[in-house]
Coordinates of C-alpha atoms and ligand atoms in Angstrom, one line a residue:
M1 CA 131.4 182.9 -20.9
Q2 CA 134.4 184.4 -22.7
L3 CA 137.4 186.0 -21.2
A4 CA 138.2 189.5 -22.2
E5 CA 140.4 189.8 -25.2
R6 CA 143.2 191.3 -23.1
M7 CA 143.6 188.0 -21.3
S8 CA 145.0 186.5 -24.5
R9 CA 147.9 188.9 -24.2
I10 CA 149.0 188.1 -20.7
G11 CA 151.8 185.6 -19.9
I12 CA 153.0 183.6 -17.0
E13 CA 156.2 182.7 -15.2
S14 CA 157.5 179.3 -16.1
A15 CA 159.4 178.8 -12.8
F16 CA 156.1 178.0 -11.2
D17 CA 155.3 175.4 -13.9
V18 CA 158.6 173.6 -13.5
L19 CA 158.1 173.6 -9.7
V20 CA 154.8 171.8 -10.2
R21 CA 156.5 169.2 -12.5
A22 CA 159.3 168.8 -10.0
R23 CA 156.9 168.3 -7.1
A24 CA 155.0 165.7 -9.1
L25 CA 158.3 163.7 -9.5
E26 CA 159.0 164.0 -5.8
A27 CA 155.5 162.7 -5.1
Q28 CA 156.5 159.6 -7.0
G29 CA 159.5 159.2 -4.7
R30 CA 162.1 160.8 -7.0
S31 CA 164.8 163.1 -5.6
V32 CA 164.9 166.6 -7.2
I33 CA 167.3 169.4 -6.5
H34 CA 165.5 172.6 -6.9
L35 CA 167.4 175.2 -8.8
E36 CA 164.4 176.6 -10.6
I37 CA 162.9 179.0 -8.1
G38 CA 164.1 182.6 -7.7
E39 CA 163.9 183.2 -4.0
P40 CA 166.5 183.2 -1.2
D41 CA 166.3 180.0 0.8
F42 CA 167.2 181.9 4.0
P43 CA 164.7 182.7 6.8
S44 CA 163.6 186.4 7.0
P45 CA 165.9 188.1 9.6
T46 CA 164.8 187.6 13.2
H47 CA 164.6 191.2 14.1
V48 CA 162.3 191.8 11.1
V49 CA 160.0 188.9 12.2
E50 CA 160.0 190.3 15.7
A51 CA 159.1 193.7 14.5
A52 CA 156.1 192.3 12.6
K53 CA 154.9 190.3 15.7
T54 CA 155.2 193.4 17.9
A55 CA 153.3 195.4 15.3
L56 CA 150.5 192.9 15.3
D57 CA 150.4 193.1 19.1
Q58 CA 150.3 196.8 18.9
G59 CA 147.3 196.7 16.6
W60 CA 148.8 197.6 13.2
T61 CA 146.0 195.6 11.7
H62 CA 144.0 198.3 10.0
Y63 CA 144.0 200.1 6.7
G64 CA 146.8 202.7 6.3
P65 CA 147.7 205.3 3.7
T66 CA 147.5 204.1 0.1
Q67 CA 151.0 205.4 -0.7
G68 CA 152.5 203.7 2.3
Q69 CA 153.2 204.8 5.9
P70 CA 155.1 208.1 6.0
D71 CA 157.9 206.9 8.3
L72 CA 158.5 203.8 6.1
R73 CA 158.6 206.1 3.0
E74 CA 161.1 208.3 4.8
A75 CA 163.2 205.2 5.6
I76 CA 163.0 204.0 1.9
A77 CA 163.9 207.5 0.6
A78 CA 166.9 207.7 3.0
H79 CA 168.0 204.2 1.9
I80 CA 167.7 204.9 -1.8
S81 CA 169.4 208.3 -1.5
R82 CA 172.3 206.7 0.4
T83 CA 172.8 203.6 -1.7
R84 CA 172.4 205.3 -5.1
G85 CA 174.1 208.6 -4.2
I86 CA 171.0 210.6 -5.3
T87 CA 168.5 212.7 -3.4
V88 CA 164.9 211.6 -3.2
G89 CA 162.2 212.2 -0.6
A90 CA 159.3 210.3 0.9
Q91 CA 157.0 212.1 -1.6
H92 CA 158.7 210.0 -4.4
V93 CA 158.1 206.7 -2.8
C94 CA 155.1 204.3 -3.3
V95 CA 154.9 201.3 -1.1
V96 CA 153.2 198.3 -2.8
P97 CA 152.7 194.6 -2.2
G98 CA 155.9 193.3 -3.8
G99 CA 158.1 194.5 -6.6
K100 CA 155.8 193.3 -9.3
P101 CA 153.2 196.0 -8.9
I102 CA 155.9 198.5 -9.8
I103 CA 156.0 196.8 -13.2
F104 CA 152.2 196.5 -13.4
F105 CA 151.1 200.0 -12.2
P106 CA 153.5 202.3 -14.1
M107 CA 152.9 200.3 -17.3
L108 CA 149.2 200.5 -16.9
A109 CA 149.5 204.2 -16.2
L110 CA 151.8 205.0 -19.1
L111 CA 151.5 202.6 -22.0
E112 CA 149.0 202.8 -24.9
P113 CA 148.6 200.9 -28.1
G114 CA 151.3 202.0 -30.6
D115 CA 153.8 202.7 -27.8
E116 CA 157.0 200.7 -28.0
V117 CA 158.9 199.4 -24.9
I118 CA 162.5 198.2 -25.1
Y119 CA 163.2 195.5 -22.6
P120 CA 166.0 193.0 -21.9
D121 CA 165.9 189.6 -23.6
P122 CA 166.5 187.2 -21.9
G123 CA 164.6 189.0 -19.1
F124 CA 162.1 188.7 -16.4
P125 CA 159.0 187.4 -18.2
I126 CA 156.6 189.8 -16.6
Y127 CA 158.0 192.7 -18.6
E128 CA 156.9 191.4 -21.9
S129 CA 153.6 190.0 -20.5
M130 CA 152.6 193.4 -19.1
I131 CA 153.7 195.3 -22.2
R132 CA 151.5 193.1 -24.3
F133 CA 148.7 193.3 -21.7
C134 CA 148.7 197.1 -22.0
G135 CA 148.5 196.8 -25.8
A136 CA 151.9 198.3 -26.4
T137 CA 154.6 196.7 -28.6
P138 CA 157.5 194.8 -27.0
V139 CA 160.9 195.5 -28.5
P140 CA 163.4 193.0 -27.1
M141 CA 166.9 194.1 -26.6
P142 CA 169.2 191.1 -26.9
L143 CA 171.7 190.8 -24.1
E144 CA 175.3 189.9 -25.1
E145 CA 176.9 186.9 -23.3
S146 CA 180.3 188.2 -24.4
R147 CA 179.6 191.5 -22.6
G148 CA 178.6 189.8 -19.3
F149 CA 175.0 190.0 -20.5
S150 CA 175.0 193.7 -20.8
F151 CA 173.7 195.8 -23.7
D152 CA 175.4 196.5 -27.0
V153 CA 174.8 200.2 -26.9
N154 CA 174.8 200.6 -30.7
R155 CA 172.2 197.9 -31.0
F156 CA 170.2 199.7 -28.3
E157 CA 170.4 203.0 -30.3
D158 CA 169.1 201.2 -33.4
L159 CA 166.0 200.0 -31.5
L160 CA 165.1 203.5 -30.3
S161 CA 162.3 205.1 -32.3
D162 CA 159.9 208.0 -32.1
R163 CA 157.4 205.6 -30.6
T164 CA 159.7 204.4 -27.8
K165 CA 157.8 205.3 -24.6
M166 CA 159.6 203.2 -22.1
V167 CA 162.9 201.4 -21.6
V168 CA 163.2 198.6 -19.0
L169 CA 166.6 198.0 -17.4
N170 CA 167.4 195.3 -14.9
S171 CA 170.7 195.2 -13.1
P172 CA 171.8 192.9 -11.4
Q173 CA 169.8 190.8 -13.8
N174 CA 167.4 187.9 -13.8
P175 CA 168.0 185.4 -15.4
T176 CA 171.7 186.0 -16.3
G177 CA 173.2 187.4 -13.1
G178 CA 174.7 190.1 -15.3
V179 CA 175.4 193.6 -14.0
I180 CA 175.3 196.5 -16.5
P181 CA 178.6 198.3 -16.3
R182 CA 178.5 202.0 -15.3
E183 CA 179.9 203.1 -18.7
D184 CA 177.0 201.3 -20.6
L185 CA 174.5 203.0 -18.3
E186 CA 176.1 206.3 -19.0
A187 CA 175.9 205.7 -22.7
I188 CA 172.2 204.7 -22.4
A189 CA 171.5 207.8 -20.3
G190 CA 173.2 209.9 -23.0
L191 CA 170.8 208.5 -25.6
L192 CA 167.7 208.9 -23.5
R193 CA 168.3 212.2 -21.8
D194 CA 166.7 214.4 -24.4
R195 CA 164.0 212.0 -25.4
D196 CA 160.4 211.8 -24.0
V197 CA 161.0 208.3 -22.6
V198 CA 160.4 206.8 -19.2
V199 CA 163.0 204.3 -17.7
L200 CA 161.8 201.5 -15.5
S201 CA 165.0 200.5 -13.6
D202 CA 164.4 197.2 -11.9
E203 CA 166.9 197.2 -9.1
I204 CA 165.3 194.4 -7.0
Y205 CA 168.7 192.7 -6.8
S206 CA 170.6 195.9 -6.0
E207 CA 172.2 194.5 -2.8
I208 CA 173.1 191.1 -4.1
Y209 CA 176.4 191.7 -6.0
Y210 CA 179.9 190.3 -5.9
G211 CA 182.1 193.2 -7.2
E212 CA 181.6 196.9 -7.3
P213 CA 178.1 198.1 -6.2
P214 CA 175.9 198.2 -9.4
A215 CA 175.3 201.6 -10.8
S216 CA 171.8 203.0 -11.2
I217 CA 170.8 205.0 -14.3
T218 CA 169.4 207.6 -11.9
Q219 CA 173.0 208.7 -11.1
F220 CA 173.4 210.3 -14.5
P221 CA 172.3 213.9 -15.2
G222 CA 168.7 214.3 -16.2
M223 CA 167.7 210.7 -15.5
L224 CA 166.2 210.9 -12.1
E225 CA 163.3 213.0 -13.5
K226 CA 162.3 210.2 -15.9
T227 CA 163.2 207.0 -14.0
I228 CA 161.1 204.7 -11.8
I229 CA 163.3 202.6 -9.5
L230 CA 161.8 199.3 -8.6
D231 CA 163.2 197.8 -5.4
G232 CA 161.8 195.9 -2.4
F233 CA 162.3 193.5 0.4
S234 CA 161.8 190.1 -1.3
K235 CA 165.4 189.4 -2.3
T236 CA 167.6 191.5 -0.1
Y237 CA 165.9 190.4 3.2
A238 CA 164.6 187.0 2.0
M239 CA 161.0 188.3 2.4
T240 CA 159.3 187.0 -0.8
G241 CA 156.2 185.8 1.0
W242 CA 155.6 189.1 2.9
R243 CA 154.7 190.9 -0.4
M244 CA 156.3 194.2 0.1
G245 CA 158.1 196.3 -2.4
Y246 CA 158.3 199.9 -3.6
G247 CA 158.8 202.3 -6.4
V248 CA 160.7 205.5 -6.3
M249 CA 159.5 207.8 -9.1
P250 CA 159.0 211.4 -10.3
E251 CA 156.2 213.1 -8.4
W252 CA 154.1 213.5 -11.6
L253 CA 153.6 209.7 -11.7
V254 CA 152.9 209.1 -8.0
D255 CA 149.2 210.2 -8.2
A256 CA 148.5 207.7 -11.0
V257 CA 150.2 204.8 -9.1
N258 CA 148.2 205.7 -6.0
K259 CA 145.0 205.6 -8.0
L260 CA 145.8 202.2 -9.3
M261 CA 146.8 201.1 -5.8
V262 CA 143.6 202.3 -4.2
N263 CA 141.5 200.6 -6.9
S264 CA 143.3 197.3 -6.4
N265 CA 144.8 196.9 -2.9
S266 CA 143.8 200.0 -0.9
C267 CA 147.2 199.8 0.9
T268 CA 150.0 197.4 1.6
A269 CA 149.6 195.3 4.8
S270 CA 150.1 197.7 7.8
F271 CA 152.1 195.4 10.1
T272 CA 154.5 194.3 7.4
Q273 CA 155.3 198.0 6.8
R274 CA 156.4 198.3 10.4
A275 CA 158.7 195.3 9.8
G276 CA 160.0 197.0 6.6
I277 CA 161.2 199.9 8.8
A278 CA 163.1 197.4 11.0
A279 CA 164.6 195.8 7.9
L280 CA 165.9 199.1 6.5
T281 CA 167.1 200.6 9.8
G282 CA 168.2 197.5 11.7
P283 CA 171.5 195.5 11.6
R284 CA 172.9 194.7 8.1
E285 CA 174.9 191.6 9.0
C286 CA 172.1 189.3 7.9
V287 CA 172.3 190.8 4.4
D288 CA 176.1 190.6 4.3
R289 CA 176.1 187.0 5.5
M290 CA 173.5 186.0 2.9
V291 CA 175.5 187.6 0.1
A292 CA 178.8 186.0 1.3
E293 CA 177.0 182.6 1.2
F294 CA 175.6 183.3 -2.2
R295 CA 179.1 184.1 -3.5
A296 CA 180.5 180.8 -2.1
R297 CA 177.6 178.9 -3.8
R298 CA 178.1 180.8 -7.0
D299 CA 181.7 179.7 -7.1
I300 CA 180.8 176.1 -6.5
L301 CA 178.1 176.0 -9.2
V302 CA 180.1 177.9 -11.9
E303 CA 183.3 175.9 -11.3
G304 CA 181.2 172.7 -11.6
L305 CA 179.2 173.8 -14.7
I306 CA 182.3 174.9 -16.7
Q307 CA 183.6 171.3 -16.4
V308 CA 180.5 169.8 -18.0
P309 CA 181.0 169.0 -21.7
G310 CA 179.2 171.4 -24.0
F311 CA 178.6 174.0 -21.2
R312 CA 180.1 177.5 -21.1
C313 CA 179.3 179.6 -18.1
P314 CA 180.2 183.3 -17.5
V315 CA 180.7 184.2 -13.9
P316 CA 177.6 186.1 -12.7
G317 CA 178.3 189.5 -11.1
G318 CA 175.1 189.7 -9.1
A319 CA 171.7 188.2 -8.1
F320 CA 171.7 184.4 -7.5
Y321 CA 171.5 182.9 -10.9
A322 CA 174.0 181.2 -13.2
F323 CA 173.1 181.2 -16.9
P324 CA 175.3 178.6 -18.7
N325 CA 175.3 178.5 -22.5
V326 CA 174.5 174.9 -23.4
T327 CA 174.5 175.1 -27.2
G328 CA 177.7 173.0 -27.2
T329 CA 175.7 170.0 -26.1
G330 CA 173.9 169.9 -29.5
M331 CA 170.6 169.7 -27.7
S332 CA 167.9 172.5 -27.4
S333 CA 167.9 174.1 -24.0
K334 CA 164.3 173.0 -23.6
D335 CA 165.1 169.4 -24.2
L336 CA 168.2 169.6 -22.0
A337 CA 166.2 171.2 -19.2
D338 CA 163.7 168.4 -19.4
L339 CA 166.4 165.7 -19.5
L340 CA 168.1 167.3 -16.4
L341 CA 164.8 167.3 -14.6
Y342 CA 163.6 163.8 -15.5
E343 CA 166.9 161.9 -15.7
A344 CA 169.3 163.8 -13.4
G345 CA 166.7 165.1 -10.9
V346 CA 168.0 168.7 -11.3
A347 CA 165.4 171.4 -11.9
G348 CA 166.5 174.4 -13.9
L349 CA 164.7 176.7 -16.3
N350 CA 165.0 176.7 -20.1
G351 CA 166.5 180.0 -21.0
G352 CA 164.0 180.3 -23.8
S353 CA 161.3 180.9 -21.3
F354 CA 163.0 184.3 -20.7
G355 CA 162.7 185.4 -24.3
I356 CA 164.0 184.1 -27.7
Y357 CA 167.5 185.3 -27.0
G358 CA 167.6 183.1 -23.9
D359 CA 167.3 180.0 -26.1
G360 CA 170.5 177.9 -25.8
Y361 CA 170.9 178.7 -22.1
I362 CA 169.6 177.3 -18.8
R363 CA 169.0 179.3 -15.7
F364 CA 170.1 177.7 -12.4
S365 CA 169.2 179.5 -9.2
Y366 CA 171.9 178.9 -6.5
A367 CA 169.5 179.6 -3.7
N368 CA 170.2 176.1 -2.4
S369 CA 172.8 174.6 0.0
Q370 CA 176.4 174.1 -1.0
A371 CA 175.9 170.4 -0.6
N372 CA 172.9 170.3 -2.9
L373 CA 174.8 172.4 -5.5
R374 CA 177.7 170.0 -5.4
E375 CA 175.3 167.1 -5.8
A376 CA 173.5 168.9 -8.7
V377 CA 176.7 169.4 -10.5
A378 CA 177.7 165.7 -10.0
R379 CA 174.3 164.6 -11.3
I380 CA 174.6 166.8 -14.4
A381 CA 178.1 165.6 -15.0
K382 CA 176.8 162.0 -14.8
V383 CA 174.1 162.4 -17.4
S384 CA 176.4 164.4 -19.6
S385 CA 177.6 161.1 -21.2
R386 CA 174.3 161.4 -23.1
W387 CA 175.6 164.3 -25.1
A388 CA 179.3 164.2 -24.6
A389 CA 179.9 162.1 -27.7
A390 CA 178.1 164.8 -29.8
V391 CA 180.4 167.4 -28.2
K392 CA 183.5 165.4 -29.2
T393 CA 182.2 164.9 -32.8
T394 CA 181.6 168.7 -33.3
A395 CA 184.8 169.8 -31.4
Ligands
LIG1 C1 163.9 191.0 -12.0 C2 162.8 190.9 -11.0 N1 162.0 191.9 -10.8 C3 160.9 191.8 -10.0 C4 160.7 190.7 -9.3 C5 159.4 190.7 -8.4 O1 159.7 190.7 -7.0 P1 158.6 190.5 -5.9 O2 158.5 189.1 -5.6 O3 159.0 191.4 -4.8 O4 157.3 190.9 -6.6 C6 161.5 189.6 -9.4 C7 161.2 188.3 -8.7 O5 161.6 187.2 -9.1 C8 162.6 189.7 -10.3 O6 163.4 188.6 -10.5

């Protein structure tokens, strides 16, 4: 039997591959510090877990509305309206199992062969995978380290064409931790306002930031009507395994997303949606505490990494990733990531697995304890003797 041709165009996420290799080392008795996986290491908030238990006891164990329970959609619309300073209603919200379906469904609903999609590179690998899967043409937009991994707006303008159907934005960003400044978003909005282009604004890290709240492109005139906001519960509430996310989108797209949802999932799990209401309307201290802890870890990791010969590391403004430039080591980022895993016992991801413009960088997730981050930095510093001589020679 042969797989359908479209399967040759779908990609994967290398974080899961590296995790498998790291676990194999651990099975041989080696110690590995896991900085490869993109999920908060905190437990889901107690009041959210309790709400799910209560919902199970109350019998929220049946099918529900495809688009999501109305009171959860109300809570999401209120949350998005408040945090983004815009006005959206429950009719704009689609609740789905995780953030990923809000990449999958809108792309399936909108993209056709010949359409071009501009997306950030380095970026979340699922964007390019899904663009190709839909038969559309991926147009990578290089992020600039010197601009805190934001866009060069002139370069962005050059990439726009009559065939551009969609633009993907992600801020705070995976894998760089970059936050797109408000003025860049305003300039991008200015370029897109009069075009027949849909924006997929991946805001899954919207509440994990260390400076000003990240701006959303929906805040600029004319953009709400053509933007899909992707957000969810996975990162903000450490609920990756619950599989619950949502899209906020123009009403004309809701019906198409509902049709894809009814064909694939029927609905998102009913009791988890009750817990989602508790997450959005309950106490916020759990989120504040997690973000404060991430900030402390970020500082430990970045301060450590910038001391490593051949490493350069911008301070990330959001999410929980550091993305050091390692070109100064004279090694490829792929070889260096392997060396760190096998010889130092530190698992990170080759930046090249996030797109060609990620080559020369390594992504470290700081969703790990302060003690482990200190130990990781010490281990990296120890093996740096392997390339330090090369750094001195080129310096
Ligand atoms: C940028 C980005 N978007 C979307 C997702 C998907 O989130 P979820 O686990 O809720 O599907 C992730 C998860 O790593 C992500 O990093």
